[in-house]
Short mmCIF file of C-alpha atoms in Angstrom, two decimals:
data_model
loop_
_atom_site.label_atom_id
_atom_site.label_comp_id
_atom_site.label_asym_id
_atom_site.label_seq_id
_atom_site.Cartn_x
_atom_site.Cartn_y
_atom_site.Cartn_z
CA MET B 1 16.77 -0.85 22.16
CA GLU B 2 15.67 -0.44 25.68
CA GLN B 3 11.84 -0.25 26.69
CA GLN B 4 12.15 3.51 27.93
CA LYS B 5 13.77 4.34 24.46
CA ILE B 6 10.88 2.43 22.55
CA ILE B 7 8.35 3.83 24.72
CA ARG B 8 9.62 7.44 24.05
CA LYS B 9 9.63 6.68 20.22
CA VAL B 10 6.04 5.30 20.15
CA LYS B 11 4.98 8.68 22.14
CA GLY B 12 6.67 10.69 19.46
CA LEU B 13 4.93 8.97 16.78
CA LEU B 14 1.57 9.13 18.48
CA ALA B 15 2.40 12.97 18.94
CA ILE B 16 2.89 13.15 14.98
CA ALA B 17 -0.47 11.35 14.74
CA ARG B 18 -2.18 13.98 16.56
CA ASP B 19 -1.18 16.34 13.94
CA GLN B 20 -4.24 17.17 11.58
CA HIS B 21 -2.20 19.12 8.94
CA ASN B 22 -1.09 16.05 7.10
CA ASP B 23 -3.85 13.09 7.19
CA GLU B 24 -1.37 10.76 5.28
CA GLU B 25 1.84 11.41 7.76
CA SER B 26 -0.68 11.13 10.69
CA GLN B 27 -2.04 7.94 9.78
CA SER B 28 1.63 6.10 9.05
CA ALA B 29 2.88 7.32 12.18
CA PHE B 30 -0.43 6.11 13.78
CA ILE B 31 0.34 2.34 12.42
CA LEU B 32 3.98 2.66 12.64
CA ALA B 33 3.45 3.18 16.66
CA GLN B 34 0.97 0.25 16.52
CA LYS B 35 3.32 -2.10 15.38
CA ILE B 36 6.04 -1.20 17.51
CA MET B 37 3.85 -1.64 20.34
CA LEU B 38 2.53 -4.90 19.21
CA GLN B 39 6.29 -6.23 18.29
CA TYR B 40 7.75 -5.28 22.01
CA GLY B 41 4.67 -5.91 24.09
CA ILE B 42 4.05 -2.33 25.24
CA ASP B 43 0.55 -1.88 26.85
CA ALA B 44 -1.38 1.19 26.00
CA THR B 45 -1.22 2.41 29.51
CA GLU B 46 2.32 2.91 29.33
CA VAL B 47 1.99 5.70 26.66
CA GLU B 48 -1.67 7.32 27.20
CA ASP B 49 -0.55 10.61 28.58
CA ASP B 50 -3.25 12.41 26.26
CA ASN B 51 -6.74 11.59 24.73
CA PHE B 52 -5.58 10.16 21.53
CA ILE B 53 -5.01 6.67 22.85
CA SER B 54 -8.23 6.57 24.67
CA GLU B 55 -9.83 7.66 21.61
CA ALA B 56 -8.05 4.48 20.16
CA ASP B 57 -9.52 2.33 22.58
CA GLN B 58 -12.93 2.86 21.70
CA ILE B 59 -14.70 -0.15 20.16
CA ASN B 60 -15.77 0.85 16.51
CA GLU B 61 -15.94 -0.67 13.01
CA GLU B 62 -13.80 0.10 9.51
CA SER B 63 -14.75 -0.57 6.23
CA VAL B 64 -11.80 -2.48 4.38
CA THR B 65 -13.57 -2.30 0.88
CA VAL B 66 -16.06 -0.30 -1.07
CA ALA B 67 -19.77 -1.90 -1.67
CA LYS B 68 -19.13 -4.31 -4.75
CA ARG B 69 -19.54 -7.98 -5.47
CA LEU B 70 -16.75 -9.57 -3.57
CA TYR B 71 -14.80 -12.55 -4.55
CA TRP B 72 -14.22 -15.60 -2.40
CA TRP B 73 -10.69 -14.72 -1.76
CA GLU B 74 -11.24 -11.26 -0.70
CA ARG B 75 -13.73 -12.77 2.29
CA ARG B 76 -10.99 -15.63 2.96
CA LEU B 77 -8.49 -12.91 3.03
CA ALA B 78 -10.36 -10.95 5.75
CA GLN B 79 -11.23 -13.86 7.66
CA ILE B 80 -7.24 -14.60 7.86
CA ILE B 81 -6.32 -11.13 8.75
CA SER B 82 -8.95 -10.75 11.17
CA GLN B 83 -7.89 -13.78 12.98
CA ASN B 84 -4.57 -12.50 13.85
CA PHE B 85 -4.79 -8.84 14.31
CA ARG B 86 -7.09 -8.81 17.12
CA VAL B 87 -10.28 -7.77 15.22
CA LYS B 88 -13.69 -9.37 14.18
CA TYR B 89 -15.16 -8.95 10.49
CA PHE B 90 -18.16 -8.93 9.12
CA LEU B 91 -20.07 -8.42 5.31
CA LYS B 92 -22.42 -5.11 5.20
CA THR B 93 -24.91 -5.41 2.37
CA VAL B 94 -25.57 -2.35 0.72
CA ALA B 95 -28.73 -2.55 -1.74
CA SER B 96 -28.52 -0.79 -5.08
CA GLN B 97 -31.20 -0.62 -7.94
CA GLN B 98 -29.48 -3.58 -9.81
CA GLN B 99 -28.18 -5.78 -7.26
CA GLN B 100 -26.94 -5.97 -3.63
CA LYS B 101 -23.59 -4.83 -2.83
CA LYS B 102 -21.51 -6.01 -0.01
CA ARG B 103 -18.42 -4.46 2.14
CA ILE B 104 -15.82 -6.00 4.31
CA VAL B 105 -16.01 -4.19 7.73
CA PHE B 106 -13.62 -4.83 10.53
CA TYR B 107 -14.88 -4.42 14.27
CA GLY B 108 -12.59 -3.58 17.06
CA PHE B 109 -10.65 -1.22 19.15
CA GLY B 110 -9.60 1.78 17.11
CA ARG B 111 -5.96 0.95 17.96
CA ASP B 112 -6.14 -2.57 16.11
CA LEU B 113 -8.67 -1.36 13.19
CA ALA B 114 -5.85 0.73 11.67
CA LEU B 115 -2.91 -2.28 11.65
CA ALA B 116 -5.57 -4.55 10.47
CA LYS B 117 -6.84 -2.69 7.50
CA GLU B 118 -3.15 -2.09 6.80
CA MET B 119 -2.25 -5.54 6.70
CA TYR B 120 -5.38 -6.75 4.72
CA LEU B 121 -4.73 -4.11 1.70
CA LEU B 122 -1.26 -4.75 1.89
CA ALA B 123 -1.89 -8.67 1.62
CA TYR B 124 -4.38 -7.91 -1.04
CA GLU B 125 -2.15 -5.88 -3.21
CA VAL B 126 0.66 -8.83 -3.02
CA LEU B 127 -1.71 -11.26 -3.62
CA VAL B 128 -3.11 -9.83 -6.90
CA PHE B 129 0.22 -8.95 -7.81
CA HIS B 130 1.78 -12.51 -7.67
CA ALA B 131 -1.50 -14.45 -8.86
CA LYS B 132 -0.95 -12.25 -12.34
CA VAL B 133 2.74 -12.89 -12.45
CA PHE B 134 2.04 -16.45 -12.06
CA VAL B 135 -0.74 -16.40 -14.52
CA ASP B 136 1.49 -14.63 -17.07
CA GLN B 137 4.54 -16.76 -16.78
CA MET B 138 2.54 -20.11 -17.19
CA TYR B 139 1.12 -18.84 -20.71
CA LYS B 140 4.42 -17.58 -21.66
CA ASP B 141 5.96 -21.30 -20.67
CA ASN B 142 3.29 -22.71 -22.52
CA PRO B 143 2.79 -20.94 -26.00
CA GLN B 144 0.65 -23.77 -27.32
CA LEU B 145 -1.94 -23.19 -24.45
CA LYS B 146 -4.76 -20.68 -25.40
CA ARG B 147 -5.59 -18.03 -23.02
CA THR B 148 -9.26 -18.24 -22.46
CA ARG B 149 -11.03 -16.98 -19.46
CA TYR B 150 -11.82 -20.63 -18.53
CA VAL B 151 -8.17 -21.27 -18.00
CA THR B 152 -7.00 -18.16 -16.32
CA GLU B 153 -9.74 -18.60 -13.83
CA ASN B 154 -8.68 -21.90 -12.97
CA VAL B 155 -5.12 -21.09 -12.83
CA LYS B 156 -5.69 -18.17 -10.72
CA SER B 157 -8.33 -19.63 -7.98
CA SER B 158 -5.72 -22.58 -7.79
CA TYR B 159 -2.83 -20.28 -7.12
CA MET B 160 -4.88 -18.02 -4.67
CA ASN B 161 -6.02 -21.32 -2.85
CA GLY B 162 -2.26 -22.22 -1.92
CA PHE B 163 -1.41 -18.64 -1.48
CA LEU B 164 -4.03 -18.19 1.12
CA LEU B 165 -3.24 -21.14 3.04
CA GLY B 166 0.43 -20.46 3.14
CA LEU B 167 -0.53 -16.91 4.35
CA GLU B 168 -2.62 -18.34 6.92
CA GLU B 169 0.09 -20.91 8.15
CA ARG B 170 2.79 -17.98 8.22
CA PHE B 171 0.45 -16.09 10.36
CA ALA B 172 -0.41 -18.76 12.69
CA GLU B 173 3.54 -19.40 13.02
CA GLN B 174 4.13 -15.61 14.34
CA VAL B 175 1.01 -15.75 16.62
CA SER B 176 2.36 -18.65 18.36
CA ALA B 177 5.70 -17.51 19.09
CA LEU B 178 4.06 -13.99 20.30
CA ARG B 179 1.61 -15.80 22.24
CA GLN B 180 4.79 -17.51 24.41
CA VAL B 181 5.52 -13.88 25.53
CA TYR B 182 2.69 -11.81 25.29
CA GLU B 183 -0.47 -14.18 25.15
CA LEU B 184 -3.32 -11.45 25.57
CA LEU B 185 -1.75 -9.41 23.15
CA VAL B 186 -2.44 -11.43 20.01
CA LEU B 187 -5.84 -12.39 21.00
CA VAL B 188 -8.98 -10.70 19.97
CA PRO B 189 -9.69 -8.78 23.35
CA GLU B 190 -12.82 -9.99 25.16
CA ALA B 191 -14.64 -6.76 25.29
CA VAL B 192 -14.59 -7.11 21.27
CA GLU B 193 -16.07 -10.49 21.21
CA LEU B 194 -18.55 -9.56 23.86
CA ALA B 195 -19.50 -6.58 21.86
CA TYR B 196 -19.35 -8.02 18.42
CA HIS B 197 -21.70 -10.79 20.16
CA ASP B 198 -24.36 -8.20 20.75
CA TYR B 199 -24.05 -6.34 18.02
CA THR B 200 -24.13 -9.28 15.37
CA GLN B 201 -27.07 -10.88 17.14
CA GLY B 202 -30.13 -12.03 15.04
CA TRP B 203 -27.99 -11.72 11.73
CA SER B 204 -28.05 -14.33 9.33
CA LYS B 205 -25.15 -16.44 8.71
CA SER B 206 -23.17 -16.55 5.54
CA SER B 207 -21.05 -19.77 4.59
CA LEU B 208 -17.80 -19.22 2.43
CA ARG B 209 -17.40 -21.42 -0.27
CA THR B 210 -13.83 -21.86 -2.08
CA PRO B 211 -13.43 -22.99 -5.55
CA ALA B 212 -11.93 -26.49 -6.05
CA ILE B 213 -8.05 -26.93 -6.74
CA GLU B 214 -8.06 -27.76 -10.44
CA ILE B 215 -4.18 -26.71 -11.02
CA SER B 216 -2.35 -28.57 -8.23
CA ALA B 217 1.09 -26.93 -9.58
CA ALA B 218 -0.57 -23.64 -9.19
CA TYR B 219 -1.78 -24.61 -6.04
CA GLN B 220 1.76 -25.62 -4.74
CA LYS B 221 3.50 -22.49 -6.26
CA GLY B 222 0.80 -20.17 -4.41
CA TYR B 223 1.30 -22.00 -1.03
CA VAL B 224 5.10 -21.33 -0.98
CA GLU B 225 4.79 -17.96 -2.43
CA GLY B 226 1.99 -17.24 0.29
CA LYS B 227 3.96 -18.54 3.20
CA GLY B 228 7.33 -17.05 2.45
CA ILE B 229 6.19 -13.55 1.67
CA ASP B 230 7.62 -10.71 3.57
CA PHE B 231 4.52 -8.68 3.23
CA THR B 232 6.12 -5.34 2.86
CA LYS B 233 5.68 -2.94 -0.26
CA ARG B 234 9.23 -3.69 -1.35
CA THR B 235 8.24 -7.50 -2.40
CA VAL B 236 5.93 -5.81 -4.99
CA ALA B 237 8.54 -3.34 -5.93
CA GLU B 238 11.33 -5.67 -6.51
CA LYS B 239 8.94 -7.59 -9.03
CA ASN B 240 8.27 -4.85 -10.94
CA ASP B 241 11.99 -3.81 -11.54
#
């Protein structure tokens, strides 16, 4: 497609995104517009003939999960997505009568938050699905093995460790390729870095501990699938057929 045709397509998607009559359609159109802009290196100034883009250029925060007890792999996934989709992330504590709960929050320009959140939720769905498939298949292939929570958690955590490493390396390869053409496009904007630094000044830092890899075969399988996944909803749909 010629650049002007691509820009016209982006403007058309943004026009749909401005329509408040269908929130789901508006959100889908906006996310698709951002994906095309990222792919073809289209700057916001090339399509900002209305107030929609200027609102998207404001630095804001977006909750990615509800407040709950977060698993280590949810935090690791947020770390990977934030490193590759131009946003920062932090954990927001929500106090309750029973226990402290946390939620994952992305921080950045509005135009980047939508895509980063969509990628997190999609990768989350794919990771959970493939981990379950692997665990179920392992028990099926080893009928003599008693299904216990201890065994299941060890296998699942080893698989997820490998999957997340594969995912991280896949994104690293894609980002490296994009940087050769659009270096500034794939970096966290300086304005976001500075605003995030000021916003989180004085906050306590929490370390992320990942469980030990107990099952090497599960780890290797997870790594291969994480690095090879195409991250479309079709991936999950095909497994269900």
